[in-house]
Amino acid sequence: MNPSSYSEFMKPRDIRINDRFWGAFMERVRTKVIPYQWKALNDSVPGAEPSYCIRNFKLAAELTHPELDYGIPRDTGFGGLVFQDSDLAKWIEAAAYSLAWHPDRELEKTLDETIDIICSAQQDDGYLNTYYIINGLEKRFTNLKDNHELYCMGHYIEAAAAYYDAAGKRKLLDAMIRYVDCVDKHIGAEEGKLHGYPGHEIAEMALIRLYAVTKDEKHLRLAKYFIDQRGQSPLYFEEETRRNGNTFYWEDSYVQYQYYQAGKPVREQHTAEGHAVRAVYLYSGMADTARLTGDEELFAVCKALFANITQKQMYLTGAIGQSAYGEAFSYDYDLPNDTAYAETCAAIGLAFFARRMASIEPRAEYADVIERALFNGITGGMALDGESFFYVNPLEALPQASLKDRRMRHVKIQRQKWFGCACCPPNIARIIAFLGSYVHSANADTVYTHLYLGSEAAFHLAGGDLNIKMETRYPWDGEVDISFTAEGNAPFTYGLRIPSWCKSFSLKLNGAAAPYALRDGYALLNQEWRNGDRLSLSLDMPVNLVETNPCVRDNQGKLALIRGPLVYCLEEKDNGKELFKLHAGTPANFTVNYEQDLLEGLCTVSFSGKREKDWEDGALYRNRAEGRYEDQELIFIPYYAWANRGAGEMTVWINK
Amino acid sequence: MNPSSYSEFMKPRDIRINDRFWGAFMERVRTKVIPYQWKALNDSVPGAEPSYCIRNFKLAAELTHPELDYGIPRDTGFGGLVFQDSDLAKWIEAAAYSLAWHPDRELEKTLDETIDIICSAQQDDGYLNTYYIINGLEKRFTNLKDNHELYCMGHYIEAAAAYYDAAGKRKLLDAMIRYVDCVDKHIGAEEGKLHGYPGHEIAEMALIRLYAVTKDEKHLRLAKYFIDQRGQSPLYFEEETRRNGNTFYWEDSYVQYQYYQAGKPVREQHTAEGHAVRAVYLYSGMADTARLTGDEELFAVCKALFANITQKQMYLTGAIGQSAYGEAFSYDYDLPNDTAYAETCAAIGLAFFARRMASIEPRAEYADVIERALFNGITGGMALDGESFFYVNPLEALPQASLKDRRMRHVKIQRQKWFGCACCPPNIARIIAFLGSYVHSANADTVYTHLYLGSEAAFHLAGGDLNIKMETRYPWDGEVDISFTAEGNAPFTYGLRIPSWCKSFSLKLNGAAAPYALRDGYALLNQEWRNGDRLSLSLDMPVNLVETNPCVRDNQGKLALIRGPLVYCLEEKDNGKELFKLHAGTPANFTVNYEQDLLEGLCTVSFSGKREKDWEDGALYRNRAEGRYEDQELIFIPYYAWANRGAGEMTVWINK
């Protein structure tokens, strides 16, 4: 680890996104998702299961301050899942980012009023979790393993820091600092404290984020404690289960405490195991902690885990967590397409993890994964109208199987309006609203550009202030124009990520060949930059057919089509039923066609493939014979846009 | 339907099997399975979950006849599953067939004593089901849908008829006639009776079998009522559920009452649906009833169902019921190999159904299916030592997946000693012990030979008595010598099945070309047969690679190896791990090698295939490139013999 090569990602308010592709997603989040989720949190979506989320806070506030009257009957109990509080936190976080991008006084007022309610529920000692405030505080901290107290705390810390970053307001932040103080009094290494840690991780990275604001060592120390104590023997979760008569749901399972990544100390974990979202949230906190404490050993574990995920357990779309059982990783090279769990939140968490790794070392493999997840596994989770969502993101969809095959009971072929466990929609909202902070990172003398999208960003480098403006039609083509605005000459190194899918590119500075060096996937230009300098990056973006490592059983004999960062798929709508009868053959050429009126505007790719003909005799088996095929034009659309035209088959992988 | 072409299958005592291949299986059943199961039924297998089966009968007998004292404490309740009685019935049936093949006074004495116990539990009105006798007779007939009363009755009828056929003893048969009288008083079309039918079918075919002995029209009528009433509106199961407050387990499922094949009248059912064993037991009863009543419409339905199963829902091994969910059929062309349920009992039931169809019309497609199931899907269910069993018979086994992938939690990679629901082991026992009755069928002027195995059989034709002796090394080669013993000249048509896998054969009569006609898969010789006539049938038995109809998604790009009736597979033991990396290529030739010391003696098949090499860079995805392969000799063993050499991977289907 070399702290001089660390770089910091940007705060959303330092970058203004003005991109055709991503602007549309951000607008959907701002105008559709955030308002819809606000209604859902307030139980005012007609026909939908109530969230109870705001009501829980109001009830908790009334119980805590009897002078308050939100009109909740006192005998109303806690509603929803044990982690229901977190839905509101995620909404606040997304709304805060949205405000930074697009000021909205009405939304800001709503946020302030909501934060007032939340804070009214806070206990004198700082404790703040409605499940236990309503159900009995004497039970708090008795089931860290499954009851999500520290998970909810983590999300509220993220929300508080986001709102502080976006609007400079610190009421929620101060409340969270008090909550952390309370937790710190009860949980930690010292004698008399509970030697526990979160059952569902996120507090680790949230505490690091809090530390970035407060610089209070206590916050870093608690994050580090959660990480180092995890999985130590004697196992806290085992003791807690015994002491409090809790249930251990994984007793008869092969996964045991690795469901929680707590089966052994984290430094002994080198393969991603257990619940996928928990895992990548933990790894994100581990990477943060390694960076801040210079912990080489912990960083090496992070690298091993990142390599295990991306080289052995990641779908082409950047989706992870292949198994519905435990919403979990399963084992190396197990990547079923049709029964994939591939939870949207897990792809989001992988982007969190990759972003943290990228801030430690400037290797393009991290931002490659961010790009892969963002353009495919994450955006595929939301309908193009911003009104429905996938929790599970298969790479092959079969309507009849989803109905009749219980291996695929979790696989919906149409996005759903909302979920009882509504973790994915607000998670999509918060990462898309926060997208600006994934574009560049910088330290005193270097700026890296990781993602290409229309934007203007402001940097404060040792050599002076600087603005970088990008213009591009990415991902529809690979031309990126970058212009610099500086007051004087600004000496710094500028690094542009050359995506791993790009095998050929050109880079021009003010019209002439630019003198770059290529290192670890970045084209680096080290020079004095002058006001008005213009870089033109041209990334070749051919269509490619990709294949999977032969260790992956499910993709034997199959190809997928990619172009630039986008993974493509075939839909029944364009290609007829029984997509598994289609074969790519060896296409002579590909047609790329931008279609303005299709699915909000996108590039389709097509080529002449073939379809296996049905057997005339209707037999089920026969001696090997030459297959008979008919030509068929195969029409691919980007994976993120699938299932926006009614129910039907879809596949990413096609027979060779 | 043409009654003049009906043929009757033989009673086991009319045929003596003396076959190297099948004799070994029958010996295993006789010397291992039957004695082991007897212990299990008596709760005397150390370390195994008790069966409670015999104990239930003793307790029921004590409660019925307080003067009896089997030593069961009166406060002991019913033990085991609601259909526990059936295990004993299946054992009696298998033991009866075994007696016919291999007289055993000790076993016959045990049978007689056991039947005494069973009959002691019979109620004055003929009722005989220990679950209700012990738990309260007032509840009987209140849950035909799920409580298996009529299912158990069906199995006892089968057992009674088998023992009557084998030993001529009718105590159990008479008891069953009385039980049927009791059921007939309570269930039927008449006003005041319950308009119900079995939730788990078998009584239909059992009643037909009883009718064959008794010639009492009541028995045929009741079978026909069960069939015709099934699925009629208003739906009995729905009314019964409502009336008695029963649970309907499939309320939230797509399958609904079709789980029981009761969602609509059977004459409207043209695709096999629901629980696979129930389905083929029902279809067997339907075929029997169609035959005896000349019901063309019902026979047409049977033909449609047989075609649907064998052309759209049957594994290459003759296994059926692809889905673990409901142990059921799923939908056309859905044939997953790794998550296959493919219950042993379902393949057995398919053989029952096919045998009944074959007795109606002499088309070889029926006996083809019997042969396919017997040599593969059924025999694969039992270990070669006769001591352990598969309930589920996958066509691909992956030890790691069976451990970590919950889609395959039902797939064991090693056979189990016994099961809580012990339906399969005694079902294998009863079909193998009964094998003799699948070999030939005959009517007054025609004899058909359906299976080739060493045996001597006696026929009583219109033209005189006749013995047919077969000698063969089948399935290891296709040479079959058939000799006839007759008192005088016997004019009759002799039909030999030409298996569908056989594309070329020769047939000689006393050394000269035989004048046969080929019709519907049978080589027919119509002549006067003389004592000492000898037929030599030579079936070409080349190795073939077969492929699956392209509508089957899971077998795209795959081949399986067959030779004669045997489906082959690759095991890790012979071919290394990661069998999915193997490719058949286009083999120049196959080596067939009889190995006396391998797995009780069998023919292996091998050829030079290839294995895909691992990628040197360890990447998970790459642009399409030429694959790199190394040559590997691929060694196949017959599927029935898999998993007899420890745990490991197995696959029937291999990449092209």
Short mmCIF file of C-alpha atoms in Angstrom, two decimals, chain A residues 105-285:
data_model
loop_
_atom_site.label_atom_id
_atom_site.label_comp_id
_atom_site.label_asym_id
_atom_site.label_seq_id
_atom_site.Cartn_x
_atom_site.Cartn_y
_atom_site.Cartn_z
CA ARG A 105 -36.73 23.40 -1.44
CA GLU A 106 -39.82 21.29 -1.00
CA LEU A 107 -37.81 18.10 -0.78
CA GLU A 108 -35.33 19.72 1.61
CA LYS A 109 -38.22 20.79 3.85
CA THR A 110 -39.58 17.26 3.82
CA LEU A 111 -36.15 15.96 4.75
CA ASP A 112 -35.83 18.38 7.64
CA GLU A 113 -39.26 17.52 8.99
CA THR A 114 -38.54 13.82 8.68
CA ILE A 115 -35.25 14.19 10.47
CA ASP A 116 -37.10 16.03 13.25
CA ILE A 117 -39.37 13.02 13.67
CA ILE A 118 -36.45 10.60 13.66
CA CYS A 119 -34.58 12.63 16.23
CA SER A 120 -37.67 12.88 18.43
CA ALA A 121 -37.52 9.13 18.79
CA GLN A 122 -33.92 9.19 20.01
CA GLN A 123 -33.46 8.04 23.60
CA ASP A 124 -31.63 10.06 26.24
CA ASP A 125 -28.60 7.82 25.92
CA GLY A 126 -28.54 8.23 22.17
CA TYR A 127 -30.16 4.90 21.26
CA LEU A 128 -32.28 5.03 18.16
CA ASN A 129 -33.96 1.97 16.71
CA THR A 130 -37.73 1.87 16.53
CA TYR A 131 -38.06 -1.90 16.75
CA TYR A 132 -36.62 -1.96 20.25
CA ILE A 133 -38.00 1.43 21.35
CA ILE A 134 -41.48 0.14 20.58
CA ASN A 135 -41.00 -3.49 21.63
CA GLY A 136 -38.96 -2.95 24.76
CA LEU A 137 -35.54 -1.44 25.24
CA GLU A 138 -34.53 -4.10 27.70
CA LYS A 139 -34.10 -6.43 24.75
CA ARG A 140 -31.79 -4.20 22.73
CA PHE A 141 -28.39 -5.60 21.82
CA THR A 142 -29.56 -9.15 22.56
CA ASN A 143 -29.57 -10.33 18.96
CA LEU A 144 -26.88 -8.53 17.00
CA LYS A 145 -26.76 -11.58 14.76
CA ASP A 146 -30.20 -11.24 13.23
CA ASN A 147 -31.97 -8.15 14.43
CA HIS A 148 -30.19 -5.56 12.33
CA GLU A 149 -29.76 -2.82 14.98
CA LEU A 150 -26.24 -2.00 13.85
CA TYR A 151 -27.28 -2.36 10.21
CA CYS A 152 -29.93 0.29 10.66
CA MET A 153 -27.45 2.46 12.51
CA GLY A 154 -25.05 2.13 9.62
CA HIS A 155 -27.66 3.24 7.12
CA TYR A 156 -28.59 6.24 9.26
CA ILE A 157 -24.95 7.23 9.50
CA GLU A 158 -24.70 7.06 5.70
CA ALA A 159 -27.88 9.13 5.39
CA ALA A 160 -26.67 11.68 7.93
CA ALA A 161 -23.30 12.09 6.25
CA ALA A 162 -24.92 12.36 2.84
CA TYR A 163 -27.29 15.08 4.00
CA TYR A 164 -24.45 16.87 5.74
CA ASP A 165 -22.37 16.67 2.53
CA ALA A 166 -25.25 17.75 0.35
CA ALA A 167 -26.86 20.47 2.43
CA GLY A 168 -24.42 21.19 5.25
CA LYS A 169 -27.08 20.38 7.85
CA ARG A 170 -25.95 18.34 10.81
CA LYS A 171 -28.96 17.59 12.99
CA LEU A 172 -29.14 13.96 11.87
CA LEU A 173 -25.35 13.71 11.92
CA ASP A 174 -25.23 14.86 15.53
CA ALA A 175 -27.95 12.41 16.44
CA MET A 176 -25.92 9.63 14.86
CA ILE A 177 -22.77 10.67 16.69
CA ARG A 178 -24.77 10.32 19.91
CA TYR A 179 -26.10 6.93 18.77
CA VAL A 180 -22.59 5.73 18.03
CA ASP A 181 -21.52 6.91 21.50
CA CYS A 182 -24.31 4.80 22.93
CA VAL A 183 -23.28 1.74 20.93
CA ASP A 184 -19.66 2.32 21.85
CA LYS A 185 -20.62 2.22 25.52
CA HIS A 186 -22.18 -1.21 25.13
CA ILE A 187 -20.09 -2.94 22.49
CA GLY A 188 -16.33 -3.16 22.27
CA ALA A 189 -13.17 -4.81 23.46
CA GLU A 190 -13.28 -3.59 27.02
CA GLU A 191 -14.30 -5.74 29.95
CA GLY A 192 -18.01 -5.51 30.60
CA LYS A 193 -18.91 -4.63 27.04
CA LEU A 194 -20.50 -6.99 24.55
CA HIS A 195 -17.78 -8.34 22.29
CA GLY A 196 -20.13 -8.26 19.31
CA TYR A 197 -20.40 -6.92 15.80
CA PRO A 198 -23.13 -6.46 13.22
CA GLY A 199 -25.01 -9.47 11.87
CA HIS A 200 -25.63 -7.55 8.66
CA GLU A 201 -22.64 -5.42 7.90
CA ILE A 202 -22.65 -1.81 6.78
CA ALA A 203 -21.79 -0.05 10.07
CA GLU A 204 -18.10 -0.62 9.30
CA MET A 205 -18.00 1.52 6.18
CA ALA A 206 -20.56 3.92 7.61
CA LEU A 207 -18.36 4.57 10.65
CA ILE A 208 -15.43 5.26 8.33
CA ARG A 209 -17.58 7.75 6.51
CA LEU A 210 -18.52 9.31 9.81
CA TYR A 211 -14.86 9.44 10.73
CA ALA A 212 -14.14 11.30 7.48
CA VAL A 213 -16.46 14.05 8.75
CA THR A 214 -15.73 13.99 12.48
CA LYS A 215 -12.05 12.92 12.50
CA ASP A 216 -13.00 11.36 15.85
CA GLU A 217 -10.69 8.35 16.31
CA LYS A 218 -13.46 6.61 18.22
CA HIS A 219 -15.38 6.16 14.98
CA LEU A 220 -12.44 4.60 13.18
CA ARG A 221 -11.68 2.44 16.23
CA LEU A 222 -15.21 1.07 16.41
CA ALA A 223 -15.18 0.21 12.71
CA LYS A 224 -11.87 -1.55 13.18
CA TYR A 225 -13.20 -3.39 16.21
CA PHE A 226 -16.21 -4.67 14.30
CA ILE A 227 -13.89 -5.96 11.60
CA ASP A 228 -11.20 -7.49 13.76
CA GLN A 229 -13.57 -9.05 16.27
CA ARG A 230 -15.71 -10.67 13.58
CA GLY A 231 -15.39 -14.45 13.59
CA GLN A 232 -12.96 -14.54 16.52
CA SER A 233 -13.14 -17.46 18.87
CA PRO A 234 -15.10 -17.84 21.14
CA LEU A 235 -17.68 -16.86 18.56
CA TYR A 236 -19.84 -14.00 19.81
CA PHE A 237 -22.86 -15.06 17.77
CA GLU A 238 -22.71 -18.52 19.26
CA GLU A 239 -22.51 -17.16 22.80
CA GLU A 240 -25.24 -14.62 22.13
CA THR A 241 -27.50 -17.31 20.69
CA ARG A 242 -27.02 -19.51 23.72
CA ARG A 243 -27.27 -16.70 26.27
CA ASN A 244 -30.44 -15.17 24.86
CA GLY A 245 -32.16 -18.24 23.50
CA ASN A 246 -32.02 -16.92 19.95
CA THR A 247 -32.50 -19.07 16.89
CA PHE A 248 -29.60 -20.04 14.66
CA TYR A 249 -31.17 -20.37 11.24
CA TRP A 250 -28.17 -21.96 9.54
CA GLU A 251 -27.58 -24.74 12.02
CA ASP A 252 -28.36 -27.49 9.53
CA SER A 253 -26.72 -25.77 6.59
CA TYR A 254 -23.27 -26.13 5.11
CA VAL A 255 -22.84 -22.36 5.37
CA GLN A 256 -23.05 -22.09 9.17
CA TYR A 257 -21.75 -18.74 10.50
CA GLN A 258 -20.18 -17.93 7.16
CA TYR A 259 -23.66 -16.80 6.18
CA TYR A 260 -22.66 -13.74 8.23
CA GLN A 261 -18.99 -13.91 7.19
CA ALA A 262 -18.39 -14.75 10.84
CA GLY A 263 -17.27 -18.37 10.67
CA LYS A 264 -13.65 -17.34 11.07
CA PRO A 265 -11.66 -14.13 11.49
CA VAL A 266 -11.93 -11.94 8.39
CA ARG A 267 -8.20 -12.14 7.81
CA GLU A 268 -8.59 -15.86 7.23
CA GLN A 269 -11.30 -15.40 4.62
CA HIS A 270 -10.10 -15.57 1.04
CA THR A 271 -13.21 -16.65 -0.81
CA ALA A 272 -16.44 -14.68 -0.83
CA GLU A 273 -18.99 -16.66 1.14
CA GLY A 274 -22.44 -16.28 2.61
CA HIS A 275 -25.04 -13.58 2.09
CA ALA A 276 -23.70 -11.55 -0.80
CA VAL A 277 -24.84 -8.07 0.23
CA ARG A 278 -23.49 -8.53 3.73
CA ALA A 279 -20.22 -9.79 2.29
CA VAL A 280 -19.48 -6.89 -0.02
CA TYR A 281 -20.60 -4.37 2.58
CA LEU A 282 -18.10 -5.93 4.99
CA TYR A 283 -15.35 -5.98 2.38
CA SER A 284 -16.05 -2.30 1.67
CA GLY A 285 -15.52 -1.49 5.34
#
